[in-house]
Amino acid sequence: MFINKYGLTTLSYKAVYSYQSIKLFILFRIVDPFMHYIFFATLASALVGTSYLKFVVLGNIVYYTCQTMMINFINMFRMERRYGTLELNIASPTNTLYVIIKKGIVPLLDSLFVFLISIILGGILFDLNLPINNIVNIIFLCLVTMFTMFCFSLLFACISLVFSNVNLFLNITLAFLQIFCGVNFGVNKLPEVLEFISRLLPLTHSIEALRTIYRITKYEVTSLLLKELTLGFCYLILSLILVISMEKLARKNGELFKDI
Amino acid sequence: MTTINWLTLLVREIKYFTNFENKMYQFLLFFQPLMFLSIVYFLNEYRGDINDGRFVIASALISMWSYVLYSSGSALTSQKWSDTLKLLLVSPVSLSAILMTKVISNSFIAMFSMLLSFIYAKFIFNFKVEIASYTLFSIAILVLILSLSVMGLILAIVFVAFQNVYDYQNLILTPMVLMCGVFIPVEQFPLVVKVVSYIIPMTWGIKSVYEALQLSSPIYTTMTISILISLFYLLAAFFIIKRIELLLRKTGKLGAI
């Protein structure tokens, strides 16, 4: 069903996916994550020593996966707006949400690839040996994290339509996630109010769960993933409300936002 | 080009890129230092005895380099996109003078992010940045600006000379930060990496700043090497730009433009 040559997923991939050649794909989906991990691993090593390296790399694996998903989503919406197909999506008899979900398969698969390759890279370069006896937890974590990231990215991409400079909004959001989701340090180091906020963000619990699976921290994995899943559903509901409201607004006014 | 023209161009470039209406580089200049300082601040909680000054400067250097890479790298190609390259080529000012103005102004703007890093470090994070000699530190910053300008010039040429380099600029960012000794001193690298690092002008500019911060003894030697290497690249870049200008006037196209 998904490999329909003229389906929405394939057409969306052909139209807006940035890295369609093998060279670009290797560079941006293997080399770039690798450089990202090396960068933060070096930063952490220089600051607090090599004993902390695995902690940082695992946090950044989840972060980079989310970054891939968000950039893909935002790119999809931006291109739709640039080529004027956003209006066509709304005007078409197909349900808008169905269109978005079908097109969202490309970001989902892209991020999944990044996550898997990062786990392999982590094993080869940072001695992060995959705990085979915990494989069920890893699969569960992967599914839950992808779902929550997907819902959050959808919400984020909808909000991005309000901004005239999407890049600035994207970069600030990514920086916000870097700091408040415990990517490089535990969220327990944050002041209480900020820790509370961080527990409402999509990556925090997944990062803690991944570190626990790799025996770096000691938390209850199932409980963390259930919290992450609940957050995912909350983001899904919010994004659904936003998509439906924006669609209604667009149908009523004949445009989405003026002067953007 | 008269000095006054050159200065006017410089001031205009600085005004344009630091204007809040221009959102293009706001993240790099204003938010990125804040992000890195936050990471340094909270990582410091794990150890507590971090050399604050060095990491405040490291945070600033990342933003400075990012800004130079994205702004100076596309100094000429962006003129092509906005269709003003033809005007520049037929103007009575040489291409090298225009490019020099752009890369110097970009390096000065990049310096704002260093100033901002110090302000954030002092007033938000309460970091203690102890500068042994302000005079020497200021000279080292000027040396760094020279090396950043030269790097910008090299990038501008590379971005013009080769097709699609612009697509790969994100991939240049991180390796350069790592290789120029922003976090770990170049002396600790393997020999091959060390050799490559030492031929990058920015390595010496960064080394000068770190040495000026702690008043390390080889500071004058490092600054001299930094200036000499920068001048060498500057001279080479000047001749290459002359050649690019000639080719552009003759054929109307070259590499990416």
Coordinates of C-alpha atoms in Angstrom, one line a residue:
Chain A
M1 CA 0.0 0.0 0.0
F2 CA 2.8 2.4 1.0
I3 CA 4.9 1.5 -2.1
N4 CA 2.3 2.8 -4.5
K5 CA 4.3 4.5 -7.3
Y6 CA 1.9 7.4 -7.5
G7 CA 0.8 7.3 -3.9
L8 CA 1.1 10.4 -1.6
T9 CA 4.1 9.0 0.2
T10 CA 6.2 8.3 -2.9
L11 CA 5.2 11.6 -4.5
S12 CA 6.0 13.5 -1.4
Y13 CA 9.4 11.8 -1.2
K14 CA 10.2 12.6 -4.8
A15 CA 9.0 16.2 -4.4
V16 CA 10.5 17.4 -1.1
Y17 CA 13.0 14.9 0.3
S18 CA 16.4 16.6 0.3
Y19 CA 18.9 13.7 0.0
Q20 CA 17.8 11.6 -2.9
S21 CA 21.3 10.6 -4.2
I22 CA 23.3 7.9 -2.4
K23 CA 26.2 10.4 -1.9
L24 CA 24.0 13.0 -0.1
F25 CA 22.2 10.3 1.8
I26 CA 25.4 8.8 3.2
L27 CA 26.8 12.3 4.0
F28 CA 23.8 13.6 5.8
R29 CA 22.4 10.4 7.3
I30 CA 25.6 8.7 8.4
V31 CA 28.5 11.2 8.3
D32 CA 26.5 14.1 9.8
P33 CA 25.1 12.2 12.8
F34 CA 28.6 10.8 13.3
M35 CA 30.1 14.3 13.4
H36 CA 27.3 15.4 15.7
Y37 CA 28.1 12.7 18.2
I38 CA 31.9 13.3 18.0
F39 CA 31.3 17.0 18.6
F40 CA 29.2 16.5 21.8
A41 CA 31.4 13.6 22.9
T42 CA 34.5 15.9 22.6
L43 CA 32.7 18.7 24.4
A44 CA 31.7 16.4 27.3
S45 CA 35.2 14.8 27.4
A46 CA 36.9 18.2 27.6
L47 CA 34.5 19.4 30.3
V48 CA 33.9 16.4 32.5
G49 CA 36.1 13.6 31.2
T50 CA 35.7 10.5 29.1
S51 CA 33.7 8.6 31.8
Y52 CA 30.7 10.7 30.8
L53 CA 31.0 10.1 27.1
K54 CA 28.4 7.3 26.7
F55 CA 25.8 9.3 28.6
V56 CA 26.1 12.2 26.2
V57 CA 26.2 10.1 23.1
L58 CA 23.1 8.2 24.0
G59 CA 21.2 11.5 24.7
N60 CA 22.4 12.9 21.4
I61 CA 21.2 9.7 19.5
V62 CA 17.6 10.4 20.5
Y63 CA 18.0 14.1 20.0
Y64 CA 19.5 13.7 16.5
T65 CA 16.6 11.3 15.6
C66 CA 14.1 13.9 16.7
Q67 CA 16.0 16.7 14.9
T68 CA 15.8 14.6 11.6
M69 CA 12.1 14.1 12.0
M70 CA 11.4 17.8 12.8
I71 CA 13.5 19.1 10.0
N72 CA 11.8 16.7 7.6
F73 CA 8.4 17.7 8.7
I74 CA 9.1 21.4 8.6
N75 CA 10.6 21.0 5.2
M76 CA 7.5 19.2 4.0
F77 CA 5.2 22.0 5.2
R78 CA 7.5 24.7 3.9
M79 CA 7.7 23.2 0.4
E80 CA 3.9 22.7 0.4
R81 CA 3.6 26.4 1.1
R82 CA 6.3 27.5 -1.4
Y83 CA 4.8 25.5 -4.3
G84 CA 1.2 26.5 -3.4
T85 CA 0.1 22.9 -2.8
L86 CA -1.0 23.6 0.8
E87 CA -4.2 25.0 -0.5
L88 CA -4.7 22.1 -2.8
N89 CA -4.4 19.7 0.1
I90 CA -7.1 21.5 1.9
A91 CA -9.3 21.8 -1.1
S92 CA -9.0 18.1 -2.1
P93 CA -11.7 15.7 -1.1
T94 CA -9.2 13.5 0.8
N95 CA -9.1 14.0 4.5
T96 CA -6.3 16.5 5.3
L97 CA -5.0 14.5 8.2
Y98 CA -4.8 11.4 6.0
V99 CA -2.7 13.4 3.6
I100 CA -0.4 14.6 6.3
I101 CA 0.0 11.1 7.8
K102 CA 0.7 9.5 4.4
K103 CA 3.3 12.2 3.7
G104 CA 4.7 11.9 7.2
I105 CA 5.8 8.3 6.5
V106 CA 9.0 9.7 4.8
P107 CA 10.1 11.6 7.9
L108 CA 9.3 8.6 10.0
L109 CA 11.3 6.2 7.9
D110 CA 14.2 8.7 7.6
S111 CA 14.3 9.1 11.4
L112 CA 14.1 5.4 12.0
F113 CA 17.1 4.9 9.7
V114 CA 19.0 7.6 11.6
F115 CA 18.1 6.0 15.0
L116 CA 19.2 2.5 13.8
I117 CA 22.4 3.7 12.2
S118 CA 23.2 5.8 15.3
I119 CA 22.8 2.7 17.5
I120 CA 25.3 0.9 15.2
L121 CA 27.7 3.9 15.2
G122 CA 27.5 4.1 18.9
G123 CA 28.5 0.5 19.2
I124 CA 31.4 0.8 16.8
L125 CA 32.8 4.2 17.9
F126 CA 31.8 4.7 21.5
D127 CA 31.7 1.1 22.8
L128 CA 28.0 1.3 23.3
N129 CA 27.3 -2.4 23.1
L130 CA 23.7 -3.1 22.3
P131 CA 22.2 -5.1 25.2
I132 CA 20.7 -8.0 23.3
N133 CA 18.9 -9.3 26.4
N134 CA 17.0 -6.0 26.5
I135 CA 16.1 -6.1 22.8
V136 CA 12.3 -6.1 23.5
N137 CA 12.7 -2.9 25.5
I138 CA 14.8 -1.3 22.7
I139 CA 12.1 -2.2 20.1
F140 CA 9.4 -0.8 22.5
L141 CA 11.5 2.3 23.0
C142 CA 12.0 2.8 19.3
L143 CA 8.2 2.5 18.6
V144 CA 7.2 4.8 21.4
T145 CA 9.9 7.4 20.7
M146 CA 9.0 7.5 17.0
F147 CA 5.3 7.9 17.8
T148 CA 5.9 10.7 20.2
M149 CA 8.4 12.4 17.9
F150 CA 6.0 12.1 15.0
C151 CA 3.1 13.7 17.0
F152 CA 5.4 16.5 18.4
S153 CA 6.8 17.2 14.9
L154 CA 3.3 17.4 13.4
L155 CA 2.3 19.9 16.1
F156 CA 5.6 21.8 15.6
A157 CA 5.2 21.9 11.8
C158 CA 1.6 23.2 12.2
I159 CA 2.8 26.0 14.5
S160 CA 5.7 26.8 12.2
L161 CA 3.2 28.0 9.6
V162 CA 2.5 31.0 11.7
F163 CA 6.2 32.2 11.5
S164 CA 7.6 34.1 8.6
N165 CA 11.2 32.9 9.4
V166 CA 10.8 29.1 9.9
N167 CA 14.5 28.5 10.3
L168 CA 14.8 30.8 13.3
F169 CA 11.9 29.1 14.9
L170 CA 13.3 25.6 14.1
N171 CA 16.8 26.4 15.5
I172 CA 15.4 27.9 18.7
T173 CA 13.2 24.9 19.3
L174 CA 16.0 22.5 18.6
A175 CA 18.3 24.5 21.0
F176 CA 15.5 24.4 23.6
L177 CA 15.2 20.6 23.3
Q178 CA 19.0 20.3 23.6
I179 CA 18.9 22.0 26.9
F180 CA 15.6 21.0 28.4
C181 CA 15.4 17.3 27.4
G182 CA 18.5 16.1 29.3
V183 CA 20.4 15.4 26.1
N184 CA 23.8 16.3 27.5
F185 CA 23.1 16.3 31.2
G186 CA 20.4 14.8 33.4
V187 CA 17.2 16.9 33.8
N188 CA 17.5 16.5 37.6
K189 CA 20.3 19.2 37.3
L190 CA 17.7 21.7 36.2
P191 CA 15.8 23.9 38.7
E192 CA 12.6 22.3 39.8
V193 CA 10.3 24.4 37.6
L194 CA 12.4 23.8 34.5
E195 CA 12.6 20.0 35.3
F196 CA 8.8 20.0 35.4
I197 CA 8.7 21.6 31.9
S198 CA 11.3 19.2 30.7
R199 CA 9.1 16.3 31.8
L200 CA 6.4 17.6 29.4
L201 CA 8.7 17.6 26.4
P202 CA 9.0 14.6 24.0
L203 CA 12.5 13.4 24.4
T204 CA 13.2 13.5 28.1
H205 CA 11.7 10.1 29.1
S206 CA 13.0 8.3 26.0
I207 CA 16.6 9.5 26.7
E208 CA 16.4 8.3 30.3
A209 CA 14.9 5.0 29.1
L210 CA 17.7 4.5 26.5
R211 CA 20.4 5.3 29.1
T212 CA 18.8 2.8 31.5
I213 CA 18.6 0.1 28.8
Y214 CA 22.4 0.6 28.3
R215 CA 22.8 0.4 32.1
I216 CA 24.1 4.0 32.4
T217 CA 21.3 5.2 34.6
K218 CA 18.9 3.3 36.8
Y219 CA 15.2 4.1 36.2
E220 CA 12.1 2.0 35.5
V221 CA 12.1 1.7 31.7
T222 CA 8.5 0.6 31.3
S223 CA 7.2 3.5 33.4
L224 CA 9.3 6.0 31.5
L225 CA 8.1 4.7 28.1
L226 CA 4.5 4.8 29.3
K227 CA 4.9 8.4 30.3
E228 CA 6.4 9.1 26.9
L229 CA 3.5 7.3 25.2
T230 CA 1.0 9.4 27.1
L231 CA 2.8 12.6 26.1
G232 CA 2.7 11.4 22.5
F233 CA -1.0 11.0 22.7
C234 CA -1.3 14.5 24.2
Y235 CA 0.7 15.9 21.3
L236 CA -1.4 14.0 18.9
I237 CA -4.6 15.5 20.3
L238 CA -3.1 19.0 20.3
S239 CA -1.9 18.6 16.7
L240 CA -5.3 17.2 15.6
I241 CA -7.1 20.2 17.1
L242 CA -4.6 22.5 15.4
V243 CA -4.9 20.8 12.0
I244 CA -8.7 20.8 12.1
S245 CA -8.9 24.5 13.3
M246 CA -6.4 25.6 10.6
E247 CA -8.3 23.7 8.0
K248 CA -11.6 25.4 9.0
L249 CA -9.9 28.8 9.1
A250 CA -8.4 28.3 5.7
R251 CA -11.8 27.1 4.2
K252 CA -13.5 30.1 5.8
N253 CA -11.0 32.8 4.8
G254 CA -9.7 31.4 1.6
E255 CA -6.2 31.7 3.0
L256 CA -4.3 30.5 6.0
F257 CA -2.3 33.4 7.4
K258 CA -2.0 36.8 5.9
D259 CA 1.4 38.3 5.0
I260 CA 3.5 35.3 5.9
Chain B
M1 CA 38.7 52.2 -3.2
T2 CA 39.1 55.1 -0.8
T3 CA 39.2 54.3 3.0
I4 CA 35.9 56.2 3.5
N5 CA 34.1 54.0 0.9
W6 CA 35.5 50.9 2.4
L7 CA 34.5 52.0 5.9
T8 CA 31.0 52.9 4.7
L9 CA 30.6 49.5 3.2
L10 CA 31.9 47.9 6.4
V11 CA 29.4 49.9 8.5
R12 CA 26.5 49.1 6.2
E13 CA 27.3 45.4 6.2
I14 CA 27.4 45.4 10.0
K15 CA 24.2 47.3 10.2
Y16 CA 22.4 45.0 7.8
F17 CA 23.4 41.8 9.5
T18 CA 22.8 42.9 13.1
N19 CA 19.5 44.5 12.3
F20 CA 16.7 42.7 14.2
E21 CA 14.6 42.7 11.1
N22 CA 17.1 40.5 9.4
K23 CA 16.5 37.1 11.1
M24 CA 18.9 35.2 8.9
Y25 CA 21.7 34.9 11.4
Q26 CA 20.0 35.8 14.7
F27 CA 20.2 32.3 16.0
L28 CA 23.9 32.0 15.5
L29 CA 24.7 35.4 17.0
F30 CA 22.2 35.6 19.9
F31 CA 20.9 32.2 20.8
Q32 CA 23.6 29.7 20.0
P33 CA 26.1 31.1 22.6
L34 CA 23.3 30.9 25.2
M35 CA 22.7 27.3 24.3
F36 CA 26.3 26.2 24.6
L37 CA 26.8 28.2 27.8
S38 CA 23.7 26.4 29.3
I39 CA 25.2 23.0 28.4
V40 CA 28.6 24.1 29.9
Y41 CA 26.8 25.4 33.0
F42 CA 24.9 22.2 33.7
L43 CA 27.8 19.9 32.8
N44 CA 29.8 21.9 35.3
E45 CA 27.5 20.6 38.0
Y46 CA 29.0 17.1 37.5
R47 CA 32.5 18.3 38.1
G48 CA 32.5 21.7 39.6
D49 CA 36.1 22.7 38.9
I50 CA 35.8 23.6 35.2
N51 CA 38.0 26.3 33.8
D52 CA 35.1 28.7 33.2
G53 CA 37.0 31.2 30.9
R54 CA 38.2 28.5 28.5
F55 CA 34.7 27.2 28.0
V56 CA 33.0 30.5 27.7
I57 CA 35.4 31.3 24.9
A58 CA 34.8 27.9 23.4
S59 CA 31.1 28.6 23.3
A60 CA 31.7 32.0 21.7
L61 CA 34.2 30.4 19.2
I62 CA 31.6 27.9 17.9
S63 CA 29.1 30.7 17.2
M64 CA 31.8 32.9 15.6
W65 CA 33.0 30.1 13.3
S66 CA 29.4 29.2 12.4
Y67 CA 28.6 32.7 11.6
V68 CA 31.7 33.2 9.4
L69 CA 31.1 29.9 7.7
Y70 CA 27.5 30.7 6.7
S71 CA 27.9 34.4 6.0
S72 CA 31.3 34.7 4.4
G73 CA 31.0 31.3 2.6
S74 CA 28.1 32.5 0.7
A75 CA 29.4 36.1 0.2
L76 CA 29.6 35.7 -3.5
T77 CA 27.1 33.0 -4.2
S78 CA 24.4 35.0 -2.4
Q79 CA 25.1 37.9 -4.8
K80 CA 24.4 35.5 -7.6
W81 CA 21.1 34.5 -6.1
S82 CA 20.0 38.1 -5.6
D83 CA 21.2 38.9 -9.1
T84 CA 23.6 41.7 -7.9
L85 CA 26.8 39.9 -8.9
K86 CA 26.7 41.5 -12.4
L87 CA 26.5 45.0 -10.7
L88 CA 29.4 44.2 -8.5
L89 CA 31.5 43.0 -11.4
V90 CA 30.9 46.2 -13.5
S91 CA 31.3 48.5 -10.5
P92 CA 34.6 50.5 -10.3
V93 CA 35.6 48.6 -7.1
S94 CA 37.7 45.5 -7.4
L95 CA 36.1 42.2 -6.4
S96 CA 38.8 41.5 -3.9
A97 CA 38.1 44.8 -2.1
I98 CA 34.3 44.0 -2.0
L99 CA 35.0 40.5 -0.7
M100 CA 37.5 41.7 1.8
T101 CA 35.0 44.2 3.2
K102 CA 32.4 41.5 3.5
V103 CA 34.6 39.0 5.2
I104 CA 36.1 41.5 7.6
S105 CA 32.6 42.9 8.5
N106 CA 31.4 39.3 9.0
S107 CA 34.3 38.6 11.4
F108 CA 33.6 41.8 13.4
I109 CA 29.9 40.8 13.6
A110 CA 31.0 37.4 14.7
M111 CA 32.9 39.1 17.5
F112 CA 29.5 40.4 18.8
S113 CA 28.6 36.8 19.7
M114 CA 31.8 36.7 21.7
L115 CA 30.9 39.9 23.5
L116 CA 27.4 38.5 24.1
S117 CA 28.9 35.2 25.4
F118 CA 30.8 37.2 28.0
I119 CA 27.6 39.1 29.0
Y120 CA 25.6 35.9 29.2
A121 CA 28.4 34.2 31.1
K122 CA 28.6 37.0 33.6
F123 CA 25.0 38.0 34.2
I124 CA 23.0 34.8 33.5
F125 CA 25.4 32.0 34.5
N126 CA 27.7 33.8 36.9
F127 CA 30.8 32.3 35.3
K128 CA 34.1 33.7 36.4
V129 CA 36.2 34.7 33.3
E130 CA 39.6 35.7 34.5
I131 CA 41.5 37.6 31.9
A132 CA 45.1 38.1 33.0
S133 CA 45.9 41.0 30.6
Y134 CA 43.1 42.8 28.8
T135 CA 45.5 44.5 26.4
L136 CA 47.0 41.2 25.3
F137 CA 43.6 39.6 25.2
S138 CA 42.3 42.3 22.9
I139 CA 45.3 42.0 20.6
A140 CA 44.7 38.2 20.5
I141 CA 41.0 38.8 19.6
L142 CA 42.2 41.0 16.7
V143 CA 44.5 38.2 15.6
L144 CA 41.6 35.8 15.8
I145 CA 39.5 38.2 13.7
L146 CA 42.2 38.4 11.0
S147 CA 42.4 34.6 10.9
L148 CA 38.6 34.3 10.7
S149 CA 38.5 36.9 7.9
V150 CA 41.0 34.9 6.0
M151 CA 39.0 31.7 6.6
G152 CA 35.9 33.5 5.3
L153 CA 37.8 34.6 2.2
I154 CA 39.0 31.0 1.6
L155 CA 35.4 29.8 2.0
A156 CA 34.0 32.4 -0.3
I157 CA 36.4 31.2 -3.0
V158 CA 35.8 27.5 -2.4
F159 CA 32.0 28.1 -2.5
V160 CA 32.4 29.8 -5.8
A161 CA 34.9 27.5 -7.4
F162 CA 33.1 24.3 -6.8
Q163 CA 29.5 23.4 -7.7
N164 CA 27.2 22.4 -4.8
V165 CA 29.7 23.1 -2.0
Y166 CA 27.0 25.2 -0.5
D167 CA 25.0 22.0 0.1
Y168 CA 27.8 20.6 2.2
Q169 CA 28.5 23.6 4.5
N170 CA 26.9 21.9 7.5
L171 CA 29.4 19.1 7.1
I172 CA 32.3 21.6 7.3
L173 CA 31.2 23.2 10.5
T174 CA 31.9 20.5 13.1
P175 CA 35.2 19.1 11.9
M176 CA 36.7 22.5 11.8
V177 CA 35.6 23.2 15.4
L178 CA 37.2 19.9 16.5
M179 CA 40.3 20.3 14.4
C180 CA 41.1 23.9 15.4
G181 CA 41.4 23.0 19.1
V182 CA 38.3 24.7 20.4
F183 CA 37.8 22.0 23.0
I184 CA 40.9 19.9 23.1
P185 CA 44.4 21.5 22.4
V186 CA 45.8 20.6 19.0
E187 CA 49.0 19.3 20.7
Q188 CA 47.0 16.3 21.9
F189 CA 45.9 15.2 18.4
P190 CA 47.5 12.4 16.4
L191 CA 50.4 13.6 14.2
V192 CA 48.5 13.7 10.9
V193 CA 45.6 15.6 12.3
K194 CA 48.0 17.9 14.1
V195 CA 49.7 18.8 10.8
V196 CA 46.4 19.5 9.1
S197 CA 45.2 21.6 12.1
Y198 CA 48.4 23.7 12.1
I199 CA 47.9 24.7 8.4
I200 CA 44.5 26.1 9.2
P201 CA 44.8 29.8 10.1
M202 CA 42.0 29.7 12.6
T203 CA 43.9 27.1 14.7
W204 CA 46.5 29.8 15.5
G205 CA 44.0 32.5 16.1
I206 CA 42.1 30.3 18.6
K207 CA 45.5 29.2 20.2
S208 CA 46.4 32.9 20.6
V209 CA 43.1 33.7 22.4
Y210 CA 43.5 30.8 24.8
E211 CA 47.1 31.6 25.5
A212 CA 46.2 35.3 26.1
L213 CA 43.6 34.2 28.5
Q214 CA 46.1 32.4 30.7
L215 CA 49.1 34.5 29.8
S216 CA 51.0 31.4 28.5
S217 CA 54.6 32.1 27.6
P218 CA 54.5 31.3 23.8
I219 CA 51.7 33.9 23.3
Y220 CA 53.8 36.3 21.2
T221 CA 55.2 33.4 19.0
T222 CA 51.7 32.1 18.5
M223 CA 50.3 35.5 17.5
T224 CA 53.2 36.0 15.1
I225 CA 52.7 32.6 13.5
S226 CA 48.9 33.3 13.3
I227 CA 49.5 36.7 11.6
L228 CA 52.0 35.2 9.2
I229 CA 49.9 32.3 8.2
S230 CA 46.9 34.5 7.8
L231 CA 48.9 36.9 5.6
F232 CA 50.1 34.0 3.5
Y233 CA 46.5 32.8 2.8
L234 CA 45.4 36.4 2.3
L235 CA 48.0 36.9 -0.4
A236 CA 47.1 33.6 -2.1
A237 CA 43.4 34.5 -1.9
F238 CA 44.0 37.9 -3.4
F239 CA 45.6 36.4 -6.5
I240 CA 42.8 33.7 -6.8
I241 CA 40.1 36.4 -6.6
K242 CA 41.9 38.4 -9.2
R243 CA 41.8 35.4 -11.5
I244 CA 38.1 34.7 -10.6
E245 CA 37.3 38.3 -11.5
L246 CA 39.0 38.0 -14.8
L247 CA 37.3 34.8 -15.6
L248 CA 33.9 36.1 -14.6
R249 CA 34.4 39.2 -16.7
K250 CA 35.5 37.1 -19.7
T251 CA 33.1 34.1 -19.6
G252 CA 30.4 35.4 -17.3
K253 CA 30.3 32.1 -15.3
L254 CA 32.5 30.1 -13.1
G255 CA 31.9 27.0 -10.9
A256 CA 28.8 27.7 -8.8
I257 CA 28.1 31.2 -10.2

